[in-house]
Coordinates of C-alpha atoms in Angstrom, one line a residue:
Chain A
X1 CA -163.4 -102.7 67.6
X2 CA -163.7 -102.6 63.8
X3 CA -164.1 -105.0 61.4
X4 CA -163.5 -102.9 58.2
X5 CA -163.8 -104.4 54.1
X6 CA -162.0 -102.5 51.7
X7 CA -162.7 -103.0 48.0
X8 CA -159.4 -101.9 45.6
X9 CA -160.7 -101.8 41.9
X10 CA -159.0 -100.4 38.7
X11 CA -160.7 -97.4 37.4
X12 CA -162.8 -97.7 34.3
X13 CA -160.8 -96.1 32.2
X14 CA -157.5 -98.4 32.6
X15 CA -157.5 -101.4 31.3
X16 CA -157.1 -104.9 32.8
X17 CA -155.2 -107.7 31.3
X18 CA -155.6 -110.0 34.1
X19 CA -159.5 -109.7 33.6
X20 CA -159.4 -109.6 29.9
X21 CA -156.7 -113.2 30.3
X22 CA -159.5 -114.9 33.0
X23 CA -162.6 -113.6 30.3
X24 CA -160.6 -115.7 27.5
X25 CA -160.4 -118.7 29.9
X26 CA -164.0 -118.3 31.2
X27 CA -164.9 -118.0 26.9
X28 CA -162.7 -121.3 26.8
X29 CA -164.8 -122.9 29.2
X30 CA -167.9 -121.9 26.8
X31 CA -169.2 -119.3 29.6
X32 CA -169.6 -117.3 26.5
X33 CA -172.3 -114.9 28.3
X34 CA -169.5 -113.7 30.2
X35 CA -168.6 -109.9 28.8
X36 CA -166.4 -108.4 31.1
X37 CA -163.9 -109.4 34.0
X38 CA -162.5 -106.9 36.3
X39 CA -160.0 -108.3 39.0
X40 CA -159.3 -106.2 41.9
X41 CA -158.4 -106.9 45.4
X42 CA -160.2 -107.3 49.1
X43 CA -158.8 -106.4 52.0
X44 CA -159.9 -106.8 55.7
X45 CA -158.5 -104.7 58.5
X46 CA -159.0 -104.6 62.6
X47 CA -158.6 -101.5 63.8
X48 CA -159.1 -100.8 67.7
X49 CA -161.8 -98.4 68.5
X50 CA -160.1 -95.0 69.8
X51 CA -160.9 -91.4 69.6
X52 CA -161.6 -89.7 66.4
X53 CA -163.5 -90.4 62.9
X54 CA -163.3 -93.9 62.1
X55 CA -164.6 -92.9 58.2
X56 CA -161.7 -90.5 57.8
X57 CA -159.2 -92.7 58.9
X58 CA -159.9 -95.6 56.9
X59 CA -160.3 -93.3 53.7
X60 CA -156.3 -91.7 54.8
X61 CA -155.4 -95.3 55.2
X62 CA -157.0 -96.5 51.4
X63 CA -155.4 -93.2 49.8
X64 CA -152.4 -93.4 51.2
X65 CA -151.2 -97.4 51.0
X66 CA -154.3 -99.7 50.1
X67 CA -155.3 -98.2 46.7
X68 CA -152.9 -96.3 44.0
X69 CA -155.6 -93.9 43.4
X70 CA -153.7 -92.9 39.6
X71 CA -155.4 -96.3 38.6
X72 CA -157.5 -97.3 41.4
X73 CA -160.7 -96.6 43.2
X74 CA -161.9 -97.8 46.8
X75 CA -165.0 -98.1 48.5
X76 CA -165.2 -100.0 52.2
X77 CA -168.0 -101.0 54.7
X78 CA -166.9 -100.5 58.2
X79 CA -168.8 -102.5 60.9
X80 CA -168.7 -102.1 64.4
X81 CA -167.8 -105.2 66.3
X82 CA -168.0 -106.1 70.5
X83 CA -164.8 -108.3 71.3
X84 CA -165.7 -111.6 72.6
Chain B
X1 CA -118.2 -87.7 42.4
X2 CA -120.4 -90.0 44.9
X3 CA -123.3 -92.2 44.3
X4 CA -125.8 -94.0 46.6
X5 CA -127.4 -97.6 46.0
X6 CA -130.4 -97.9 48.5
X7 CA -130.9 -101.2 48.8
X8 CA -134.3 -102.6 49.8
X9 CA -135.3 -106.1 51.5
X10 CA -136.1 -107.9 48.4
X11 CA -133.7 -105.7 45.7
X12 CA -131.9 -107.4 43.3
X13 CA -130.4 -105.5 41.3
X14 CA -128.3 -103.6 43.6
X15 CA -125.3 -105.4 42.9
X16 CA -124.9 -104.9 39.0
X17 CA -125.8 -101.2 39.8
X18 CA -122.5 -101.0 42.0
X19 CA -120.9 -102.9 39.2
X20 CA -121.5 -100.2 36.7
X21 CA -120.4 -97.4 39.2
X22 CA -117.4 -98.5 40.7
X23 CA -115.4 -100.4 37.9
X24 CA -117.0 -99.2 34.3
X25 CA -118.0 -96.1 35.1
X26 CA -115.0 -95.7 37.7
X27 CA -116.8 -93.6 40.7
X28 CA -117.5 -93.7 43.8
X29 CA -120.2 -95.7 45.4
X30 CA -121.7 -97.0 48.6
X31 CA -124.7 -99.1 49.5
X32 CA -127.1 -97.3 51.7
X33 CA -129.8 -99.8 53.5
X34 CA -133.2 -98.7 53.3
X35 CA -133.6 -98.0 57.5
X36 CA -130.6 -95.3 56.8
X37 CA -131.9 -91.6 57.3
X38 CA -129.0 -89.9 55.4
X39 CA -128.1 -89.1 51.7
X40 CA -126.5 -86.0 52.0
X41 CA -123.4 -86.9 51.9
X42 CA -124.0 -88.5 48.3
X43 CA -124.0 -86.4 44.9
X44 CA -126.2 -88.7 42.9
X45 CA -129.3 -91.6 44.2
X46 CA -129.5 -94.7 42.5
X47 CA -132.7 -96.9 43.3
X48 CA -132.0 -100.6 41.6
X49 CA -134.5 -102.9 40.4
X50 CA -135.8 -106.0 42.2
X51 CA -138.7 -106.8 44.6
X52 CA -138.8 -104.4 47.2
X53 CA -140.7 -105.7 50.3
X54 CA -141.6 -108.7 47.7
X55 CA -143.8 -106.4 45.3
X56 CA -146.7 -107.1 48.3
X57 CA -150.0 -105.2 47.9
X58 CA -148.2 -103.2 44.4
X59 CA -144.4 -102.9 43.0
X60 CA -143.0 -100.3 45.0
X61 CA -145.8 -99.4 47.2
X62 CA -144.6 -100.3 50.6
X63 CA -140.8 -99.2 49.8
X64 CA -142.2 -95.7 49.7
X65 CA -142.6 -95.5 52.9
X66 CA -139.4 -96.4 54.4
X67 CA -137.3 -94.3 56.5
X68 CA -134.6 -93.7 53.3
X69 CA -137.5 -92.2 51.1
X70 CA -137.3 -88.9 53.6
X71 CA -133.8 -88.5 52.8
X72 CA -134.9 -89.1 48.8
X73 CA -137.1 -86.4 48.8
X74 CA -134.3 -84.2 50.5
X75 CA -131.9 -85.1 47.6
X76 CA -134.9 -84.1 45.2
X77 CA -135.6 -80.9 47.4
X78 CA -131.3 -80.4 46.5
X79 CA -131.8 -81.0 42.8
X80 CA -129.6 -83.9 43.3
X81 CA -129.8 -86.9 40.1
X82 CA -131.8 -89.6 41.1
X83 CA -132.3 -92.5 39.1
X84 CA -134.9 -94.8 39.6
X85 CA -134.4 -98.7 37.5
X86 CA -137.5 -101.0 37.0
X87 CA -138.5 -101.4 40.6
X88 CA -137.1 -98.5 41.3
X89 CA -139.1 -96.5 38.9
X90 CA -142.0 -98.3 40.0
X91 CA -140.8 -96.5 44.0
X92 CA -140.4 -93.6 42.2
X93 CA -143.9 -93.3 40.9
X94 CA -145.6 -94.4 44.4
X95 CA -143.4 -91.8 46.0
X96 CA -145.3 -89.2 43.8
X97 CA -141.6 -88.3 42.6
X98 CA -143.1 -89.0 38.8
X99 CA -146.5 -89.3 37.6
X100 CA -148.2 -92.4 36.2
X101 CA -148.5 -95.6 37.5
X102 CA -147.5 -98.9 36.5
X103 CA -149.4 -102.4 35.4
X104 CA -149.0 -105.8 34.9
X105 CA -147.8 -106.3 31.3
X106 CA -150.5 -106.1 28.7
X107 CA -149.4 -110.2 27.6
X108 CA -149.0 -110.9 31.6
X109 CA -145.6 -112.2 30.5
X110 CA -142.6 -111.3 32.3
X111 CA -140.1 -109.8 29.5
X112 CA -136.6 -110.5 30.2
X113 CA -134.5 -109.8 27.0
X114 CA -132.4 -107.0 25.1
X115 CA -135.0 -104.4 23.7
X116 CA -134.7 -101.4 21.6
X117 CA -134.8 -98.0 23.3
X118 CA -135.0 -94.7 21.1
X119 CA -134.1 -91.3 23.1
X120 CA -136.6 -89.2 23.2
X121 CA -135.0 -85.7 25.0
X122 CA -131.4 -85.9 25.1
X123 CA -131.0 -82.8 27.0
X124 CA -131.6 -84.2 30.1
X125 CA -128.6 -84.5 33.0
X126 CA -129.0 -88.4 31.9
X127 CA -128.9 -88.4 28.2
X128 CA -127.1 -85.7 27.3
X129 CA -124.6 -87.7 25.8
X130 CA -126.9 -90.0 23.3
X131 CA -128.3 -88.1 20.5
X132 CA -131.2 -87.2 19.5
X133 CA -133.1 -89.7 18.7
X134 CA -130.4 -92.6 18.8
X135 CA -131.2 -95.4 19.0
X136 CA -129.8 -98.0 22.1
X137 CA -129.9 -101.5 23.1
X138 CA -130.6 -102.2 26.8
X139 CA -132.2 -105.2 28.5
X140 CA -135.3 -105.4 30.5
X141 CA -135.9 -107.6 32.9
X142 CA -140.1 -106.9 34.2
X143 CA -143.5 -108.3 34.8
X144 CA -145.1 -105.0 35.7
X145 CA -143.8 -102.3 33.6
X146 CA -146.9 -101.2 31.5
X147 CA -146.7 -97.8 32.2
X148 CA -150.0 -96.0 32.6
X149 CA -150.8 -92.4 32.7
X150 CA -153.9 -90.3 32.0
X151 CA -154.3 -88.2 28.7
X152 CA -153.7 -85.2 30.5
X153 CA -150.9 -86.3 32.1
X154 CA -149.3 -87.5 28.8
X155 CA -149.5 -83.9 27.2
X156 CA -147.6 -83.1 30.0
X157 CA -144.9 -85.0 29.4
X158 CA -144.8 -84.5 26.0
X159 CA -145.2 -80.6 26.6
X160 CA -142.5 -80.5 28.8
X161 CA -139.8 -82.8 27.5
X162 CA -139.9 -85.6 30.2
X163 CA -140.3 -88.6 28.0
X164 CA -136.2 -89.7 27.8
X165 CA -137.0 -92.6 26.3
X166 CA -139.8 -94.6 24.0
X167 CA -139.7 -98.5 23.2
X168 CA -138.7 -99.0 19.7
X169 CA -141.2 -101.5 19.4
X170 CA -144.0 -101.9 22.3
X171 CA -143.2 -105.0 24.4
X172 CA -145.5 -104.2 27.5
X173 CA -148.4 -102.1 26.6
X174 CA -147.2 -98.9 28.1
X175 CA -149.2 -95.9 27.0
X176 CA -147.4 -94.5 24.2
X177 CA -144.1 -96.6 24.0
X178 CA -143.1 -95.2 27.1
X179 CA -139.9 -96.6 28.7
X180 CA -138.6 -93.9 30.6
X181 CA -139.4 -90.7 32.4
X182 CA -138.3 -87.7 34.4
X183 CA -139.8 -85.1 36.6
X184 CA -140.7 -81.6 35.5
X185 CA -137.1 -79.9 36.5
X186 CA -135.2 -83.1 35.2
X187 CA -133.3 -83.9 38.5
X188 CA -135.3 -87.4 39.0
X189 CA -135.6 -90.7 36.3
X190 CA -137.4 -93.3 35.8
X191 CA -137.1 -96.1 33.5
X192 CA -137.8 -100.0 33.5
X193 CA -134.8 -101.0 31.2
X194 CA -131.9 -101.9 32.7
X195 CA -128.9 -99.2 31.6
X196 CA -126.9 -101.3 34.6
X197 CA -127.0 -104.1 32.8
X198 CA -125.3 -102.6 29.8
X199 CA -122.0 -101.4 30.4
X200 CA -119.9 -103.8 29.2
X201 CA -119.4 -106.0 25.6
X202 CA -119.4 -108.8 27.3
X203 CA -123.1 -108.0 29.0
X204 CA -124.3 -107.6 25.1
X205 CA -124.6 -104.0 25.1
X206 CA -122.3 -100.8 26.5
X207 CA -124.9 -98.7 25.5
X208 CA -125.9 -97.7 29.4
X209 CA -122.9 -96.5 29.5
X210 CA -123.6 -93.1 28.4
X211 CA -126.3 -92.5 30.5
X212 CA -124.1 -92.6 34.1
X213 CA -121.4 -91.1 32.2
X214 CA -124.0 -88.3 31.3
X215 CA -124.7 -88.0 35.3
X216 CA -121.4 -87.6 35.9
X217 CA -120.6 -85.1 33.4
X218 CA -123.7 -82.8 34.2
X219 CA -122.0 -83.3 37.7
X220 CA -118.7 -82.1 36.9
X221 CA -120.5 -79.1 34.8
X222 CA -121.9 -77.9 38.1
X223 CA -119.5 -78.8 40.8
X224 CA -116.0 -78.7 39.3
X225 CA -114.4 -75.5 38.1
X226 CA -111.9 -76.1 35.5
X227 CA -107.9 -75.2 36.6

């Protein structure tokens, strides 16, 4: 079995008004050394282990439903796990 | 002629699209649930607006890959109109059917009032009968309609005549007053205004009128041959 993280974050280039709304808050809160918010999200699949390239089909999965790579970038960790 | 409304779990819209069919624009239409595999019988697509699949993980993003969305890229395949309103452009643009993506609003707000629309190309099978550059009232109703595309991607658009309409003034952010888009060949738009909601005095506006009546005459163009 898997345990896999996957990361979902908006490209550099676009920008974010949910992090640039949270940065004003955080400058309300006089956290005034904070420069730069980015929200994305965090996802956590099981997958069974079976035949094939676990890598691959994580990264299919990510491309095609997880991320909108037009404004989005991924990146995962993928950890082997024994079932208890 | 004949026209679709795929309706989605979580589509709201779907209703006042019917409306504007079947007794303003005085057509045919039929409701078509999202598990259905078939289109063909239909001359023109209409995706409404709403919450597909409750906007989970991104607007649009799970809708994509439900069983109708073969059948939509059939219809696209067939040069067939398809019209895609706020969540449906939102479909549209997951399904790869347009290019961009969209955002939250640039003011996080959700906008839900009569905005100002200029048309862009008015030589589309949507617009054809607006002028050039004339100037419409329609109502959005949206939380995530700050369109986003790449510079590239823009020139494109502009290049090849597929912005149908700009934001007279921007409400959401979207890159370049964008409101509304079509594919390459013209066959597929996108917009996140409501022309649905706009067909009638009474609704505040008529001026969405046009644009099914536009369908329907590009239609007729191709289909019927005059007696």
């Amino acid at each position: 079995m898997y345990n896999v993280k996957v990361f979902v974050t908006l490209k550099e280039s676009v920008l974010d008004p949910q992090g640039a709304a949270v940065k004003d808050s955080l400058h309300h809160l006089s956290y005034q050394s904070v420069e730069d918010v980015r929200i994305g999200k965090y996802i956590e699949l099981t997958l069974k282990k079976e035949d094939g390239d676990i890598d691959a089909q994580v990264r299919e999965i990510c491309e095609k439903l997880l991320a909108n790579t037009v404004i989005e970038d991924f990146t995962y960790e993928i950890e082997e796990v024994v079932p208890q | 002629m004949r026209f679709a409304v795929v309706v989605f779990p979580g589509s709201n819209c779907d209703v006042d699209m019917y409306h504007a069919i079947k007794d303003e624009l005085g057509e045919e239409v039929q409701y078509v649930w999202h598990d259905d595999q078939e289109l063909s019988s239909f001359d023109g697509i209409l995706i409404p607006g709403g919450f597909s699949y409750g906007d989970y993980l991104r607007g649009g993003a799970i809708a994509r890959f439900s069983n109708v969305m073969n059948s939509i890229y059939e219809a696209n395949k067939a040069g067939k109109p398809i019209l895609g309103v706020c969540n449906g452009f939102q479909i549209l643009l997951e399904a790869g059917l347009l290019p961009g993506a969209m955002q939250r609003n640039e003011k996080l707000k959700f906008i839900c009032r009569q905005v100002e629309l200029i048309v862009e190309n008015n030589e589309t099978m949507f617009t054809s009968l607006y002028g050039k550059e004339e100037k419409i009232t329609v109502p959005v109703a949206h939380g995530e309609g700050n369109y986003f595309c790449d510079e590239a991607t823009y020139e494109r658009l502009v290049e090849n005549k597929q912005i149908a309409f700009r934001y007279g003034t921007n409400i959401n952010g979207s890159r370049h007053d964008i409101a509304g888009i079509t594919n390459d060949v013209g066959n597929v738009l996108g917009m996140m205004p409501h022309p649905e909601r706009a067909v009638d005095e009474l609704l505040g506006s008529r001026d969405g009128l046009k644009l099914f009546q536009s369908i329907v005459k590009s239609w007729r163009e191709a289909h019927v041959v005059s007696s």
